[in-house]
Amino acid sequence: MMITDLWLTRHGESIGNVAATAAERDGLDVIALEERDADVPLSITGAEQARAFGSWLGENGARIGTAWVSPYLRAQQTLSLAMDESGMALVPLTDERLRDRELGVLDLLTRRGVERLHPGEAERRARLGKYYHRPPGGESWVDVRLRLRSFLADALPAADGGGLVVAHDAVVMLIVSLLTAMNESELLEFAAANTVLNASVTHVRRGGTGWELVAFSDVSHLRQEGADVTVHPGSPDVQPE
């Protein structure tokens, strides 16, 4: 038994996405958000996107035998609303290894805030690069890849046919990089050119020579259902690429 098709979905727009984008736009140091990261809910737009994802799930659910979801509220809400919309009765499995990247002392800081309040970390990040930089108390991309390697080792042999993961932009990007065997430079180049959109669907398929990327960040179901397409880059990093 082995999963041969894996669909990866980012959660719908969250109130954290909205607050982070507003803080960056307004040149603030700190993102105005009271909830801890695990408890950040969907925005009204995010709930609409989740229901639009449900239309995709209704059309493609027969190909999905197992679903996994991040423990974070925004991902849980996305899948719950989508399943309600689609009428799908699949029981998803919550896996903490699918949580969003942890930023440690840089949590809730904008890029400007990091440069002003933690200039040493900004310099260290510039020297190490996004792939290896680990904020104090947080994770690097390599750290997240390690826990996702563990998840994939458990998940892929656990079912046959198709699987669905509902999680976060970094999780989607890094699972794609793992399955398609991207190295550091390939991953950073790909990430700089591609954004994992809210409630988008990414599809990877296992063939005779390995995994291939079939579709990345597809939002045709959102446009079909009249839901907004939102571009939020996720948790702000120390500086732009």
Short mmCIF file of C-alpha atoms in Angstrom, two decimals:
data_model
loop_
_atom_site.label_atom_id
_atom_site.label_comp_id
_atom_site.label_asym_id
_atom_site.label_seq_id
_atom_site.Cartn_x
_atom_site.Cartn_y
_atom_site.Cartn_z
CA MET A 1 0.00 0.00 0.00
CA MET A 2 1.21 3.47 -0.83
CA ILE A 3 -0.43 6.80 -1.51
CA THR A 4 0.10 7.68 -5.17
CA ASP A 5 -1.66 11.08 -5.26
CA LEU A 6 -1.35 13.73 -2.57
CA TRP A 7 -3.35 16.96 -2.53
CA LEU A 8 -2.08 19.78 -0.31
CA THR A 9 -4.35 22.64 0.72
CA ARG A 10 -3.48 25.81 2.58
CA HIS A 11 -6.09 27.07 5.05
CA GLY A 12 -8.41 29.89 4.04
CA GLU A 13 -7.55 33.48 4.84
CA SER A 14 -7.16 33.96 8.60
CA ILE A 15 -7.50 37.07 10.74
CA GLY A 16 -3.76 36.67 11.31
CA ASN A 17 -3.10 36.91 7.56
CA VAL A 18 -5.16 40.11 7.42
CA ALA A 19 -3.44 41.63 10.47
CA ALA A 20 0.06 40.74 9.23
CA THR A 21 -0.52 42.18 5.77
CA ALA A 22 -1.96 45.39 7.29
CA ALA A 23 0.98 45.76 9.68
CA GLU A 24 3.51 45.34 6.86
CA ARG A 25 1.60 47.82 4.68
CA ASP A 26 1.42 50.41 7.47
CA GLY A 27 5.09 50.07 8.43
CA LEU A 28 4.41 48.83 11.98
CA ASP A 29 6.82 46.87 14.16
CA VAL A 30 4.26 44.52 15.73
CA ILE A 31 1.26 42.67 14.29
CA ALA A 32 -1.92 43.45 16.22
CA LEU A 33 -3.13 39.97 17.12
CA GLU A 34 -4.25 38.74 20.54
CA GLU A 35 -4.67 35.02 19.81
CA ARG A 36 -1.78 32.60 20.04
CA ASP A 37 -0.87 31.17 16.64
CA ALA A 38 -2.65 27.86 17.24
CA ASP A 39 -5.93 29.68 17.98
CA VAL A 40 -6.08 32.12 15.05
CA PRO A 41 -9.43 31.63 13.26
CA LEU A 42 -10.49 32.17 9.67
CA SER A 43 -11.65 35.58 8.52
CA ILE A 44 -15.07 35.96 6.91
CA THR A 45 -13.34 35.73 3.52
CA GLY A 46 -11.44 32.66 4.70
CA ALA A 47 -14.68 30.90 5.62
CA GLU A 48 -16.06 31.65 2.15
CA GLN A 49 -12.88 30.25 0.62
CA ALA A 50 -13.19 27.11 2.75
CA ARG A 51 -16.72 26.53 1.52
CA ALA A 52 -15.52 27.06 -2.06
CA PHE A 53 -12.82 24.45 -1.40
CA GLY A 54 -15.75 22.23 -0.41
CA SER A 55 -16.94 22.36 -4.01
CA TRP A 56 -13.56 20.99 -5.09
CA LEU A 57 -13.81 18.34 -2.38
CA GLY A 58 -17.27 17.36 -3.58
CA GLU A 59 -15.94 16.76 -7.08
CA ASN A 60 -12.69 15.02 -6.08
CA GLY A 61 -13.45 13.43 -2.71
CA ALA A 62 -13.98 9.97 -4.19
CA ARG A 63 -10.27 9.87 -5.00
CA ILE A 64 -9.26 10.65 -1.40
CA GLY A 65 -9.01 7.79 1.07
CA THR A 66 -7.29 9.57 3.97
CA ALA A 67 -7.09 13.18 5.14
CA TRP A 68 -4.68 14.80 7.59
CA VAL A 69 -5.01 18.26 9.09
CA SER A 70 -2.89 20.62 11.16
CA PRO A 71 -4.03 21.04 14.78
CA TYR A 72 -4.20 24.82 14.29
CA LEU A 73 -7.72 26.27 14.34
CA ARG A 74 -7.60 27.93 10.90
CA ALA A 75 -6.75 24.63 9.22
CA GLN A 76 -9.32 22.69 11.25
CA GLN A 77 -12.02 25.22 10.33
CA THR A 78 -11.06 25.10 6.65
CA LEU A 79 -11.45 21.34 6.42
CA SER A 80 -14.59 21.26 8.59
CA LEU A 81 -16.39 23.89 6.49
CA ALA A 82 -15.27 22.22 3.27
CA MET A 83 -16.48 18.81 4.39
CA ASP A 84 -19.83 20.27 5.49
CA GLU A 85 -20.18 21.88 2.07
CA SER A 86 -19.23 18.72 0.18
CA GLY A 87 -21.17 16.26 2.34
CA MET A 88 -18.03 14.15 2.63
CA ALA A 89 -18.03 11.79 5.62
CA LEU A 90 -14.28 11.17 5.83
CA VAL A 91 -12.84 11.40 9.38
CA PRO A 92 -9.61 13.47 9.19
CA LEU A 93 -6.54 12.71 11.27
CA THR A 94 -4.99 15.61 13.20
CA ASP A 95 -1.19 15.54 13.18
CA GLU A 96 0.88 18.09 15.13
CA ARG A 97 3.76 17.71 12.66
CA LEU A 98 1.62 19.65 10.18
CA ARG A 99 1.53 22.81 12.35
CA ASP A 100 2.83 26.09 10.96
CA ARG A 101 6.46 27.10 11.24
CA GLU A 102 7.29 28.49 14.69
CA LEU A 103 9.05 31.88 14.73
CA GLY A 104 10.08 32.02 18.41
CA VAL A 105 11.17 35.51 19.54
CA LEU A 106 10.24 36.89 16.11
CA ASP A 107 6.57 35.90 16.45
CA LEU A 108 4.18 38.79 15.69
CA LEU A 109 6.99 41.01 14.40
CA THR A 110 6.98 42.53 10.93
CA ARG A 111 10.15 42.67 8.87
CA ARG A 112 10.61 46.25 10.03
CA GLY A 113 10.04 45.15 13.62
CA VAL A 114 12.70 42.47 13.40
CA GLU A 115 15.24 44.88 11.97
CA ARG A 116 14.51 47.47 14.68
CA LEU A 117 13.99 45.24 17.73
CA HIS A 118 16.29 42.31 16.88
CA PRO A 119 18.96 43.69 14.53
CA GLY A 120 21.34 40.88 15.47
CA GLU A 121 18.84 38.28 14.25
CA ALA A 122 18.31 40.22 11.04
CA GLU A 123 22.06 40.15 10.42
CA ARG A 124 22.31 36.45 11.33
CA ARG A 125 19.42 35.66 8.98
CA ALA A 126 21.11 37.59 6.17
CA ARG A 127 24.29 35.55 6.71
CA LEU A 128 22.68 32.12 7.13
CA GLY A 129 19.81 32.51 4.67
CA LYS A 130 16.16 31.61 5.09
CA TYR A 131 16.75 27.87 4.76
CA TYR A 132 19.04 27.48 7.79
CA HIS A 133 18.18 30.49 9.97
CA ARG A 134 16.52 29.39 13.21
CA PRO A 135 15.11 32.26 15.32
CA PRO A 136 15.65 31.75 19.05
CA GLY A 137 12.81 29.53 20.25
CA GLY A 138 11.67 28.95 16.67
CA GLU A 139 12.33 26.79 13.62
CA SER A 140 14.30 27.01 10.43
CA TRP A 141 12.94 25.61 7.18
CA VAL A 142 15.27 22.65 7.73
CA ASP A 143 13.64 21.99 11.12
CA VAL A 144 10.19 21.97 9.53
CA ARG A 145 11.40 19.68 6.75
CA LEU A 146 12.66 17.22 9.36
CA ARG A 147 9.29 16.89 11.06
CA LEU A 148 7.57 16.65 7.68
CA ARG A 149 9.94 13.83 6.68
CA SER A 150 8.69 11.99 9.74
CA PHE A 151 5.06 12.70 8.83
CA LEU A 152 5.49 11.49 5.23
CA ALA A 153 7.29 8.33 6.37
CA ASP A 154 4.23 7.48 8.47
CA ALA A 155 1.50 8.80 6.19
CA LEU A 156 2.42 7.66 2.70
CA PRO A 157 2.45 3.89 3.42
CA ALA A 158 -0.68 4.14 5.59
CA ALA A 159 -3.25 4.21 2.81
CA ASP A 160 -3.72 3.42 -0.84
CA GLY A 161 -4.71 5.80 -3.64
CA GLY A 162 -5.15 9.46 -2.70
CA GLY A 163 -4.47 11.53 0.40
CA LEU A 164 -5.31 15.10 1.44
CA VAL A 165 -3.33 17.43 3.72
CA VAL A 166 -4.86 20.69 4.99
CA ALA A 167 -2.25 22.85 6.65
CA HIS A 168 -0.14 25.98 6.05
CA ASP A 169 1.85 27.64 3.29
CA ALA A 170 5.25 26.56 4.65
CA VAL A 171 4.01 22.99 5.07
CA VAL A 172 2.71 22.84 1.49
CA MET A 173 5.91 24.34 0.09
CA LEU A 174 8.20 22.05 2.08
CA ILE A 175 6.26 18.84 1.39
CA VAL A 176 6.52 19.64 -2.33
CA SER A 177 10.25 20.24 -1.93
CA LEU A 178 10.71 16.92 -0.10
CA LEU A 179 8.73 14.79 -2.53
CA THR A 180 10.33 16.34 -5.61
CA ALA A 181 13.82 16.24 -4.03
CA MET A 182 14.59 19.97 -4.23
CA ASN A 183 17.88 21.10 -2.72
CA GLU A 184 18.31 24.42 -0.89
CA SER A 185 18.90 26.59 -3.95
CA GLU A 186 16.10 24.94 -5.93
CA LEU A 187 13.65 25.37 -3.07
CA LEU A 188 14.51 29.03 -2.48
CA GLU A 189 14.26 29.80 -6.19
CA PHE A 190 10.90 28.03 -6.41
CA ALA A 191 9.56 29.73 -3.26
CA ALA A 192 10.63 33.16 -4.50
CA ALA A 193 8.68 32.63 -7.73
CA ASN A 194 5.57 30.92 -6.29
CA THR A 195 3.10 31.72 -3.49
CA VAL A 196 0.85 29.20 -1.76
CA LEU A 197 -2.48 31.02 -1.94
CA ASN A 198 -5.20 30.69 0.68
CA ALA A 199 -7.46 27.63 0.11
CA SER A 200 -5.42 26.67 -2.94
CA VAL A 201 -4.88 23.05 -3.99
CA THR A 202 -1.46 21.63 -4.87
CA HIS A 203 -1.23 18.15 -6.38
CA VAL A 204 1.77 15.82 -6.41
CA ARG A 205 1.70 12.36 -8.00
CA ARG A 206 3.95 9.36 -7.53
CA GLY A 207 5.14 7.71 -10.73
CA GLY A 208 7.69 5.12 -11.71
CA THR A 209 10.66 7.46 -11.23
CA GLY A 210 9.45 9.38 -8.20
CA TRP A 211 7.06 12.22 -7.41
CA GLU A 212 6.08 14.93 -9.87
CA LEU A 213 4.33 18.24 -9.33
CA VAL A 214 1.04 18.14 -11.25
CA ALA A 215 -0.48 21.46 -10.10
CA PHE A 216 0.70 24.15 -7.70
CA SER A 217 -1.52 26.58 -5.75
CA ASP A 218 -4.55 26.08 -8.00
CA VAL A 219 -7.45 28.39 -7.10
CA SER A 220 -9.78 27.70 -10.03
CA HIS A 221 -12.40 26.39 -7.57
CA LEU A 222 -12.39 29.75 -5.75
CA ARG A 223 -13.00 31.65 -8.98
CA GLN A 224 -15.66 29.15 -9.99
CA GLU A 225 -17.54 29.68 -6.72
CA GLY A 226 -17.03 33.46 -6.68
CA ALA A 227 -14.76 33.48 -3.61
CA ASP A 228 -11.98 36.04 -3.30
CA VAL A 229 -8.44 34.99 -4.16
CA THR A 230 -6.16 36.40 -1.45
CA VAL A 231 -2.39 36.75 -1.54
CA HIS A 232 -0.89 36.58 1.94
CA PRO A 233 2.70 35.28 2.25
CA GLY A 234 2.06 33.68 5.63
CA SER A 235 4.11 34.57 8.69
CA PRO A 236 6.48 37.42 7.81
CA ASP A 237 10.09 36.33 7.66
CA VAL A 238 13.04 38.41 8.77
CA GLN A 239 13.42 40.09 5.40
CA PRO A 240 12.11 39.67 1.86
CA GLU A 241 13.84 37.32 -0.51
#
